[in-house]
Amino acid sequence: MNIPRSSFPRIVIIGGGFGGIALAQRLSRKEVQVVLLDKNNYHCFQPLLYQVSTGGLEPDSIAYPLRKVLIGYDNFFFRLAEVLEIEPENKLLNTSIGTLSYDYLVVATGSETNFYGNTELEQNGMAMKTIPQSLNLRSLILENFEQALLTDDYHERDALMNFVIVGGGPTGVELAGALAEIKKGILPKDYPDLDTRRATINLIQSGDRILNAMSGQASKKAEDFLEKLGVQVWKGVRVTGYDGKTVTTRTDLTFESATLVWAAGVKGATVAGLDVKELLTTGSRLAVNEFNQVVGYPEIFAIGDVACMQTDERPNGHPMMAQPAIQQGRQLGENLVRLIEKKPLKPFDYTDKGSMATVGRNKAVCDLEHLKFQGVFAWFVWMFVHLFFLIGFRNRVVVFVNWVYNYIKFDREARLIIRPYKRDYSQFKD
Amino acid sequence: MNIPRSSFPRIVIIGGGFGGIALAQRLSRKEVQVVLLDKNNYHCFQPLLYQVSTGGLEPDSIAYPLRKVLIGYDNFFFRLAEVLEIEPENKLLNTSIGTLSYDYLVVATGSETNFYGNTELEQNGMAMKTIPQSLNLRSLILENFEQALLTDDYHERDALMNFVIVGGGPTGVELAGALAEIKKGILPKDYPDLDTRRATINLIQSGDRILNAMSGQASKKAEDFLEKLGVQVWKGVRVTGYDGKTVTTRTDLTFESATLVWAAGVKGATVAGLDVKELLTTGSRLAVNEFNQVVGYPEIFAIGDVACMQTDERPNGHPMMAQPAIQQGRQLGENLVRLIEKKPLKPFDYTDKGSMATVGRNKAVCDLEHLKFQGVFAWFVWMFVHLFFLIGFRNRVVVFVNWVYNYIKFDREARLIIRPYKRDYSQFKD
């Protein structure tokens, strides 16, 4: 890779997510050379992917060109590349566009959907961790209704209008709520010749409550909200398989459905080349010390979802969300400068700003440190916080315009099948 | 196709473009059953596709769900289907989702890119008539610059940054102008480590002036504008081939380029099954009489780009643009009702509202019947007219927000490679 060496140390960041960007911004005016690598040329605001899947927002309004993040700063390089392997002994990266040497390496690759080795689920289920995946899901949802119009077999029709969402975390809850609102507000108008009352949305949670990373109060209220919207919440149910037609569970409960969305697990998106077999902690994450240093590799750091900083207080590391990634990125930015200046590093101290999830219009749940609240105010807080963290002024305005429009009109207009999802519907014809 | 027959005559419209929508709207409260078929579930505002290709607008903001067009009207059906063949003797359509009978059929299938049988150009050139094609072109443009960063061979780098646009009509002119503005306003900031001054934009016109459907004054001024923006305008040059690397012309002039955009011709997107070999007129269009009736088929009509209504005044039919399609759709809506009521039909009378093209910020050309003007005011008129004809309030607001932002910031933020275009760059490595 033809990036000139400067007299400053070279810090290579793999991944332009929340962590990678926060770190790059912190390093922007320092005496270092920063190389940011990502397999996409954009940053994706993952918390709003479910709105892309459900036609509420365009993909471009929750994505931001990575080249713009550090526009105008010297000694900053972006390359569109996939990292194939780290060679820590040579301080080298092998990538899809050639090799690159580093002085310090930061792995900020985030997380990917975890199917826990179930290849059937992986093949037939839909994941929703990237923009292309969300667009695929949007297409599939819309195609299912177009297909439902074509059949006279009511079993088939029900299966096409039956949505199974596995995983009762924020992603599953938010997607289930959005689908329920589409069922109520859009389907009867769009499909007057289809009995869309028969559409069902199932949210399946293996544990005994949804949003189990939040307070019991939030879980309870979110479940109330979902039930009010008509979502069927199944707790204590563990999905075992899906052949594209029938969802099986550990008991003899089954669901006939053309759509299974898998939001039941994530794992760290690790990079090959690190000898960390012993160190991989919960969910394929890289074990890091309190300075986000990958254990055993003093020049390699990991931040965000892919990093697992185990402490007595947090034996499973920090939650795999935007906030720890952003805070670790900022802290590491300072620590890297300290490291280069041979000053002692400062340990990471996480400030829990709370968590929230939205279920539908006027319906959200918020857990702050000293205050838990639900309903309309929580929903406004949720929107404000998401607009605030969205990157780019234009994105904020466009998202805001869409939200206002969707709120007033009970509508979601980005429901276009721009990227057809090729589903084999023949299996429903038996 | 399970669409119930009503007591009213069934009018089937193939295609939800400008013509099909105008017709459907005109028929919305009449005593007819309307079935609209389209292979996409959205209407696409084609005049702004070049802004999608160049990152100025999101695809969703120039598209509109077809199901929304006639929401709430009785006896209106939409089906996502591709029409394979018309069986006029049985008044039947064979489609990708089954057969459908009609009483009256309207072919409003629009036009498609015409490569005039040159398969090499078709395989290696980029068309820009649909949203997926525009997104492919957007990806290719961006990927070329990422690729240009990776090479030390300056011939290859120049070819990657060299854009050849064939066709000096509004599409070619608008795309060339937009690329020139990207070169000036965005590339130097996005690619500080690339000498983007070497990027070249070539607009090739076979005739002796660009915008040859407009006034000489407009042609001249548009060419001035393009030259001011740094576009190389080649007149009297006829492109003969493109192998993905070298653009050949009828003379020994060649261009080394990774991107050829073919905007040099369109043809009617006709449907199989009509015995019209004798009647196909200029550019594969269906010959229609003054009531838009396809010659030889009293129950079949054609409107818009696919129709060619030859008159003494217009031996080649009407221009293949939005206005004739909209006006014919409206007129045919009235005529179909008259036909059913056994009243005499009214002949189509085209009102030429003029034409316009934009070259860049503050630079457009307008030809009205009694007034021709160019520059800033023309540019404002162009924007106002396009916002006015764009379908959907949300689309108008989102497009307006983007235009204001792009104008103030000299920016185009929708420059994401969401749909990678897999280009084989190996041929540049010889």
mmCIF file of N, CA, C and O in Angstrom, chain A residues 324-395:
data_model
loop_
_atom_site.group_PDB
_atom_site.id
_atom_site.type_symbol
_atom_site.label_atom_id
_atom_site.label_comp_id
_atom_site.label_asym_id
_atom_site.label_seq_id
_atom_site.Cartn_x
_atom_site.Cartn_y
_atom_site.Cartn_z
ATOM 1 N N PRO A 324 -19.540 2.407 25.154
ATOM 2 C CA PRO A 324 -18.204 1.934 25.528
ATOM 3 C C PRO A 324 -17.191 2.102 24.389
ATOM 4 O O PRO A 324 -16.034 2.467 24.629
ATOM 5 N N ALA A 325 -17.636 1.886 23.150
ATOM 6 C CA ALA A 325 -16.729 2.035 22.008
ATOM 7 C C ALA A 325 -16.236 3.473 21.902
ATOM 8 O O ALA A 325 -15.041 3.727 21.750
ATOM 9 N N ILE A 326 -17.159 4.421 21.992
ATOM 10 C CA ILE A 326 -16.796 5.841 21.873
ATOM 11 C C ILE A 326 -15.843 6.228 23.001
ATOM 12 O O ILE A 326 -14.793 6.847 22.785
ATOM 13 N N GLN A 327 -16.202 5.839 24.226
ATOM 14 C CA GLN A 327 -15.375 6.230 25.375
ATOM 15 C C GLN A 327 -13.996 5.571 25.322
ATOM 16 O O GLN A 327 -12.983 6.200 25.634
ATOM 17 N N GLN A 328 -13.961 4.298 24.904
ATOM 18 C CA GLN A 328 -12.660 3.631 24.792
ATOM 19 C C GLN A 328 -11.827 4.253 23.672
ATOM 20 O O GLN A 328 -10.610 4.402 23.800
ATOM 21 N N GLY A 329 -12.487 4.631 22.570
ATOM 22 C CA GLY A 329 -11.775 5.272 21.467
ATOM 23 C C GLY A 329 -11.121 6.570 21.922
ATOM 24 O O GLY A 329 -9.945 6.825 21.638
ATOM 25 N N ARG A 330 -11.885 7.382 22.643
ATOM 26 C CA ARG A 330 -11.343 8.665 23.121
ATOM 27 C C ARG A 330 -10.187 8.458 24.088
ATOM 28 O O ARG A 330 -9.148 9.099 23.998
ATOM 29 N N GLN A 331 -10.410 7.530 25.039
ATOM 30 C CA GLN A 331 -9.388 7.266 26.053
ATOM 31 C C GLN A 331 -8.117 6.729 25.400
ATOM 32 O O GLN A 331 -7.015 7.142 25.736
ATOM 33 N N LEU A 332 -8.285 5.826 24.445
ATOM 34 C CA LEU A 332 -7.113 5.247 23.790
ATOM 35 C C LEU A 332 -6.366 6.309 22.997
ATOM 36 O O LEU A 332 -5.135 6.286 22.923
ATOM 37 N N GLY A 333 -7.106 7.262 22.406
ATOM 38 C CA GLY A 333 -6.453 8.355 21.704
ATOM 39 C C GLY A 333 -5.477 9.074 22.617
ATOM 40 O O GLY A 333 -4.323 9.344 22.257
ATOM 41 N N GLU A 334 -5.923 9.356 23.836
ATOM 42 C CA GLU A 334 -5.031 10.021 24.787
ATOM 43 C C GLU A 334 -3.887 9.110 25.201
ATOM 44 O O GLU A 334 -2.739 9.527 25.314
ATOM 45 N N ASN A 335 -4.220 7.848 25.445
ATOM 46 C CA ASN A 335 -3.189 6.909 25.887
ATOM 47 C C ASN A 335 -2.115 6.665 24.835
ATOM 48 O O ASN A 335 -0.939 6.506 25.171
ATOM 49 N N LEU A 336 -2.501 6.646 23.560
ATOM 50 C CA LEU A 336 -1.494 6.421 22.517
ATOM 51 C C LEU A 336 -0.498 7.571 22.484
ATOM 52 O O LEU A 336 0.699 7.367 22.315
ATOM 53 N N VAL A 337 -1.004 8.791 22.663
ATOM 54 C CA VAL A 337 -0.108 9.945 22.717
ATOM 55 C C VAL A 337 0.812 9.824 23.931
ATOM 56 O O VAL A 337 2.025 10.054 23.848
ATOM 57 N N ARG A 338 0.226 9.397 25.065
ATOM 58 C CA ARG A 338 1.043 9.203 26.270
ATOM 59 C C ARG A 338 2.108 8.125 26.061
ATOM 60 O O ARG A 338 3.254 8.276 26.480
ATOM 61 N N LEU A 339 1.702 7.043 25.400
ATOM 62 C CA LEU A 339 2.625 5.938 25.142
ATOM 63 C C LEU A 339 3.804 6.426 24.318
ATOM 64 O O LEU A 339 4.972 6.127 24.616
ATOM 65 N N ILE A 340 3.497 7.219 23.260
ATOM 66 C CA ILE A 340 4.557 7.728 22.387
ATOM 67 C C ILE A 340 5.447 8.699 23.150
ATOM 68 O O ILE A 340 6.660 8.715 22.979
ATOM 69 N N GLU A 341 4.827 9.466 24.029
ATOM 70 C CA GLU A 341 5.614 10.411 24.840
ATOM 71 C C GLU A 341 6.216 9.742 26.057
ATOM 72 O O GLU A 341 6.757 10.404 26.945
ATOM 73 N N LYS A 342 6.083 8.441 26.134
ATOM 74 C CA LYS A 342 6.610 7.623 27.234
ATOM 75 C C LYS A 342 6.097 8.061 28.608
ATOM 76 O O LYS A 342 6.807 8.035 29.602
ATOM 77 N N LYS A 343 4.848 8.479 28.621
ATOM 78 C CA LYS A 343 4.201 8.815 29.890
ATOM 79 C C LYS A 343 3.375 7.614 30.345
ATOM 80 O O LYS A 343 2.978 6.787 29.517
ATOM 81 N N PRO A 344 3.057 7.519 31.615
ATOM 82 C CA PRO A 344 2.238 6.379 32.054
ATOM 83 C C PRO A 344 0.813 6.472 31.493
ATOM 84 O O PRO A 344 0.270 7.557 31.327
ATOM 85 N N LEU A 345 0.252 5.308 31.188
ATOM 86 C CA LEU A 345 -1.108 5.262 30.618
ATOM 87 C C LEU A 345 -2.155 5.397 31.708
ATOM 88 O O LEU A 345 -1.911 5.104 32.875
ATOM 89 N N LYS A 346 -3.319 5.867 31.298
ATOM 90 C CA LYS A 346 -4.431 6.000 32.245
ATOM 91 C C LYS A 346 -5.425 4.863 32.017
ATOM 92 O O LYS A 346 -5.835 4.619 30.868
ATOM 93 N N PRO A 347 -5.861 4.196 33.070
ATOM 94 C CA PRO A 347 -6.813 3.097 32.874
ATOM 95 C C PRO A 347 -8.173 3.622 32.427
ATOM 96 O O PRO A 347 -8.563 4.743 32.757
ATOM 97 N N PHE A 348 -8.869 2.777 31.682
ATOM 98 C CA PHE A 348 -10.194 3.150 31.179
ATOM 99 C C PHE A 348 -11.217 3.100 32.306
ATOM 100 O O PHE A 348 -11.240 2.188 33.111
ATOM 101 N N ASP A 349 -12.039 4.118 32.363
ATOM 102 C CA ASP A 349 -13.088 4.162 33.380
ATOM 103 C C ASP A 349 -14.401 4.457 32.664
ATOM 104 O O ASP A 349 -14.582 5.539 32.109
ATOM 105 N N TYR A 350 -15.285 3.489 32.666
ATOM 106 C CA TYR A 350 -16.508 3.618 31.884
ATOM 107 C C TYR A 350 -17.558 4.445 32.617
ATOM 108 O O TYR A 350 -17.849 4.205 33.776
ATOM 109 N N THR A 351 -18.098 5.417 31.941
ATOM 110 C CA THR A 351 -19.217 6.184 32.476
ATOM 111 C C THR A 351 -20.501 5.646 31.860
ATOM 112 O O THR A 351 -20.734 5.830 30.661
ATOM 113 N N ASP A 352 -21.275 4.972 32.675
ATOM 114 C CA ASP A 352 -22.522 4.405 32.147
ATOM 115 C C ASP A 352 -23.557 5.511 32.013
ATOM 116 O O ASP A 352 -24.055 6.049 32.997
ATOM 117 N N LYS A 353 -23.858 5.873 30.759
ATOM 118 C CA LYS A 353 -24.830 6.957 30.529
ATOM 119 C C LYS A 353 -26.247 6.414 30.468
ATOM 120 O O LYS A 353 -27.172 7.133 30.115
ATOM 121 N N GLY A 354 -26.387 5.141 30.759
ATOM 122 C CA GLY A 354 -27.725 4.555 30.732
ATOM 123 C C GLY A 354 -28.014 3.900 29.403
ATOM 124 O O GLY A 354 -27.178 3.912 28.499
ATOM 125 N N SER A 355 -29.192 3.324 29.297
ATOM 126 C CA SER A 355 -29.547 2.703 28.030
ATOM 127 C C SER A 355 -31.028 2.916 27.774
ATOM 128 O O SER A 355 -31.804 3.245 28.668
ATOM 129 N N MET A 356 -31.399 2.754 26.528
ATOM 130 C CA MET A 356 -32.789 3.009 26.155
ATOM 131 C C MET A 356 -33.147 2.178 24.940
ATOM 132 O O MET A 356 -32.296 1.685 24.217
ATOM 133 N N ALA A 357 -34.433 2.001 24.769
ATOM 134 C CA ALA A 357 -34.939 1.304 23.580
ATOM 135 C C ALA A 357 -36.289 1.905 23.257
ATOM 136 O O ALA A 357 -37.014 2.353 24.147
ATOM 137 N N THR A 358 -36.617 1.909 21.972
ATOM 138 C CA THR A 358 -37.905 2.455 21.578
ATOM 139 C C THR A 358 -38.770 1.313 21.039
ATOM 140 O O THR A 358 -38.267 0.383 20.437
ATOM 141 N N VAL A 359 -40.040 1.382 21.325
ATOM 142 C CA VAL A 359 -40.935 0.317 20.863
ATOM 143 C C VAL A 359 -41.806 0.831 19.720
ATOM 144 O O VAL A 359 -42.062 0.120 18.756
ATOM 145 N N GLY A 360 -42.221 2.071 19.824
ATOM 146 C CA GLY A 360 -43.070 2.634 18.776
ATOM 147 C C GLY A 360 -43.299 4.097 19.063
ATOM 148 O O GLY A 360 -42.640 4.675 19.934
ATOM 149 N N ARG A 361 -44.236 4.698 18.328
ATOM 150 C CA ARG A 361 -44.479 6.119 18.517
ATOM 151 C C ARG A 361 -44.949 6.376 19.949
ATOM 152 O O ARG A 361 -45.840 5.707 20.455
ATOM 153 N N ASN A 362 -44.336 7.335 20.575
ATOM 154 C CA ASN A 362 -44.645 7.713 21.959
ATOM 155 C C ASN A 362 -44.336 6.616 22.981
ATOM 156 O O ASN A 362 -44.769 6.702 24.120
ATOM 157 N N LYS A 363 -43.625 5.606 22.554
ATOM 158 C CA LYS A 363 -43.382 4.469 23.443
ATOM 159 C C LYS A 363 -41.902 4.122 23.449
ATOM 160 O O LYS A 363 -41.393 3.528 22.496
ATOM 161 N N ALA A 364 -41.209 4.483 24.538
ATOM 162 C CA ALA A 364 -39.819 4.075 24.676
ATOM 163 C C ALA A 364 -39.545 3.830 26.150
ATOM 164 O O ALA A 364 -40.344 4.210 27.017
ATOM 165 N N VAL A 365 -38.433 3.191 26.422
ATOM 166 C CA VAL A 365 -38.027 2.960 27.810
ATOM 167 C C VAL A 365 -36.604 3.473 27.981
ATOM 168 O O VAL A 365 -35.765 3.310 27.113
ATOM 169 N N CYS A 366 -36.363 4.141 29.119
ATOM 170 C CA CYS A 366 -35.055 4.730 29.413
ATOM 171 C C CYS A 366 -34.614 4.302 30.805
ATOM 172 O O CYS A 366 -35.379 4.429 31.759
ATOM 173 N N ASP A 367 -33.386 3.838 30.910
ATOM 174 C CA ASP A 367 -32.785 3.587 32.220
ATOM 175 C C ASP A 367 -31.588 4.512 32.362
ATOM 176 O O ASP A 367 -30.573 4.318 31.685
ATOM 177 N N LEU A 368 -31.709 5.537 33.201
ATOM 178 C CA LEU A 368 -30.525 6.324 33.528
ATOM 179 C C LEU A 368 -30.047 5.872 34.900
ATOM 180 O O LEU A 368 -30.705 5.061 35.572
ATOM 181 N N GLU A 369 -28.913 6.416 35.342
ATOM 182 C CA GLU A 369 -28.342 5.884 36.578
ATOM 183 C C GLU A 369 -29.318 6.026 37.749
ATOM 184 O O GLU A 369 -29.535 5.101 38.508
ATOM 185 N N HIS A 370 -29.910 7.216 37.864
ATOM 186 C CA HIS A 370 -30.775 7.452 39.014
ATOM 187 C C HIS A 370 -32.240 7.574 38.645
ATOM 188 O O HIS A 370 -33.060 7.929 39.478
ATOM 189 N N LEU A 371 -32.555 7.331 37.419
ATOM 190 C CA LEU A 371 -33.912 7.599 36.964
ATOM 191 C C LEU A 371 -34.306 6.616 35.872
ATOM 192 O O LEU A 371 -33.570 6.420 34.910
ATOM 193 N N LYS A 372 -35.425 5.980 36.084
ATOM 194 C CA LYS A 372 -35.940 5.099 35.029
ATOM 195 C C LYS A 372 -37.314 5.608 34.640
ATOM 196 O O LYS A 372 -38.142 5.857 35.503
ATOM 197 N N PHE A 373 -37.539 5.785 33.365
ATOM 198 C CA PHE A 373 -38.837 6.292 32.931
ATOM 199 C C PHE A 373 -39.190 5.702 31.563
ATOM 200 O O PHE A 373 -38.327 5.246 30.823
ATOM 201 N N GLN A 374 -40.483 5.728 31.301
ATOM 202 C CA GLN A 374 -40.996 5.081 30.087
ATOM 203 C C GLN A 374 -42.098 5.940 29.500
ATOM 204 O O GLN A 374 -42.714 6.716 30.206
ATOM 205 N N GLY A 375 -42.342 5.762 28.216
ATOM 206 C CA GLY A 375 -43.475 6.442 27.590
ATOM 207 C C GLY A 375 -43.066 7.559 26.659
ATOM 208 O O GLY A 375 -42.025 7.507 26.010
ATOM 209 N N VAL A 376 -43.916 8.609 26.622
ATOM 210 C CA VAL A 376 -43.731 9.688 25.645
ATOM 211 C C VAL A 376 -42.418 10.430 25.866
ATOM 212 O O VAL A 376 -41.639 10.649 24.933
ATOM 213 N N PHE A 377 -42.131 10.784 27.132
ATOM 214 C CA PHE A 377 -40.912 11.554 27.386
ATOM 215 C C PHE A 377 -39.676 10.724 27.036
ATOM 216 O O PHE A 377 -38.728 11.225 26.419
ATOM 217 N N ALA A 378 -39.716 9.451 27.393
ATOM 218 C CA ALA A 378 -38.598 8.559 27.057
ATOM 219 C C ALA A 378 -38.403 8.499 25.544
ATOM 220 O O ALA A 378 -37.271 8.451 25.046
ATOM 221 N N TRP A 379 -39.515 8.559 24.846
ATOM 222 C CA TRP A 379 -39.449 8.482 23.384
ATOM 223 C C TRP A 379 -38.797 9.730 22.816
ATOM 224 O O TRP A 379 -37.960 9.659 21.902
ATOM 225 N N PHE A 380 -39.134 10.900 23.380
ATOM 226 C CA PHE A 380 -38.485 12.129 22.926
ATOM 227 C C PHE A 380 -36.996 12.124 23.261
ATOM 228 O O PHE A 380 -36.169 12.533 22.460
ATOM 229 N N VAL A 381 -36.678 11.635 24.449
ATOM 230 C CA VAL A 381 -35.265 11.549 24.830
ATOM 231 C C VAL A 381 -34.532 10.630 23.855
ATOM 232 O O VAL A 381 -33.444 10.943 23.367
ATOM 233 N N TRP A 382 -35.152 9.486 23.560
ATOM 234 C CA TRP A 382 -34.542 8.528 22.630
ATOM 235 C C TRP A 382 -34.243 9.202 21.289
ATOM 236 O O TRP A 382 -33.156 9.083 20.740
ATOM 237 N N MET A 383 -35.213 9.953 20.774
ATOM 238 C CA MET A 383 -35.017 10.604 19.472
ATOM 239 C C MET A 383 -33.928 11.657 19.542
ATOM 240 O O MET A 383 -33.074 11.739 18.664
ATOM 241 N N PHE A 384 -33.948 12.436 20.598
ATOM 242 C CA PHE A 384 -32.951 13.494 20.742
ATOM 243 C C PHE A 384 -31.545 12.899 20.803
ATOM 244 O O PHE A 384 -30.621 13.353 20.131
ATOM 245 N N VAL A 385 -31.395 11.860 21.613
ATOM 246 C CA VAL A 385 -30.077 11.235 21.774
ATOM 247 C C VAL A 385 -29.595 10.647 20.447
ATOM 248 O O VAL A 385 -28.424 10.792 20.072
ATOM 249 N N HIS A 386 -30.512 9.997 19.716
ATOM 250 C CA HIS A 386 -30.086 9.398 18.453
ATOM 251 C C HIS A 386 -29.734 10.453 17.410
ATOM 252 O O HIS A 386 -28.777 10.290 16.652
ATOM 253 N N LEU A 387 -30.492 11.541 17.380
ATOM 254 C CA LEU A 387 -30.134 12.624 16.459
ATOM 255 C C LEU A 387 -28.784 13.214 16.836
ATOM 256 O O LEU A 387 -27.969 13.538 15.978
ATOM 257 N N PHE A 388 -28.553 13.323 18.136
ATOM 258 C CA PHE A 388 -27.318 13.926 18.623
ATOM 259 C C PHE A 388 -26.103 13.092 18.223
ATOM 260 O O PHE A 388 -25.071 13.616 17.804
ATOM 261 N N PHE A 389 -26.228 11.770 18.338
ATOM 262 C CA PHE A 389 -25.074 10.921 18.063
ATOM 263 C C PHE A 389 -24.900 10.585 16.586
ATOM 264 O O PHE A 389 -23.867 10.074 16.175
ATOM 265 N N LEU A 390 -25.930 10.843 15.804
ATOM 266 C CA LEU A 390 -25.835 10.631 14.363
ATOM 267 C C LEU A 390 -24.743 11.539 13.815
ATOM 268 O O LEU A 390 -24.657 12.699 14.207
ATOM 269 N N ILE A 391 -23.929 11.046 12.916
ATOM 270 C CA ILE A 391 -22.833 11.855 12.411
ATOM 271 C C ILE A 391 -23.260 12.604 11.160
ATOM 272 O O ILE A 391 -23.837 12.026 10.252
ATOM 273 N N GLY A 392 -23.008 13.895 11.112
ATOM 274 C CA GLY A 392 -23.290 14.682 9.917
ATOM 275 C C GLY A 392 -24.530 15.545 10.076
ATOM 276 O O GLY A 392 -25.595 15.063 10.425
ATOM 277 N N PHE A 393 -24.387 16.821 9.782
ATOM 278 C CA PHE A 393 -25.504 17.747 9.913
ATOM 279 C C PHE A 393 -26.625 17.397 8.946
ATOM 280 O O PHE A 393 -27.799 17.365 9.302
ATOM 281 N N ARG A 394 -26.273 17.097 7.691
ATOM 282 C CA ARG A 394 -27.287 16.769 6.692
ATOM 283 C C ARG A 394 -28.078 15.531 7.123
ATOM 284 O O ARG A 394 -29.299 15.488 7.024
ATOM 285 N N ASN A 395 -27.361 14.524 7.619
ATOM 286 C CA ASN A 395 -28.047 13.317 8.085
ATOM 287 C C ASN A 395 -29.061 13.646 9.168
ATOM 288 O O ASN A 395 -30.177 13.142 9.178
#
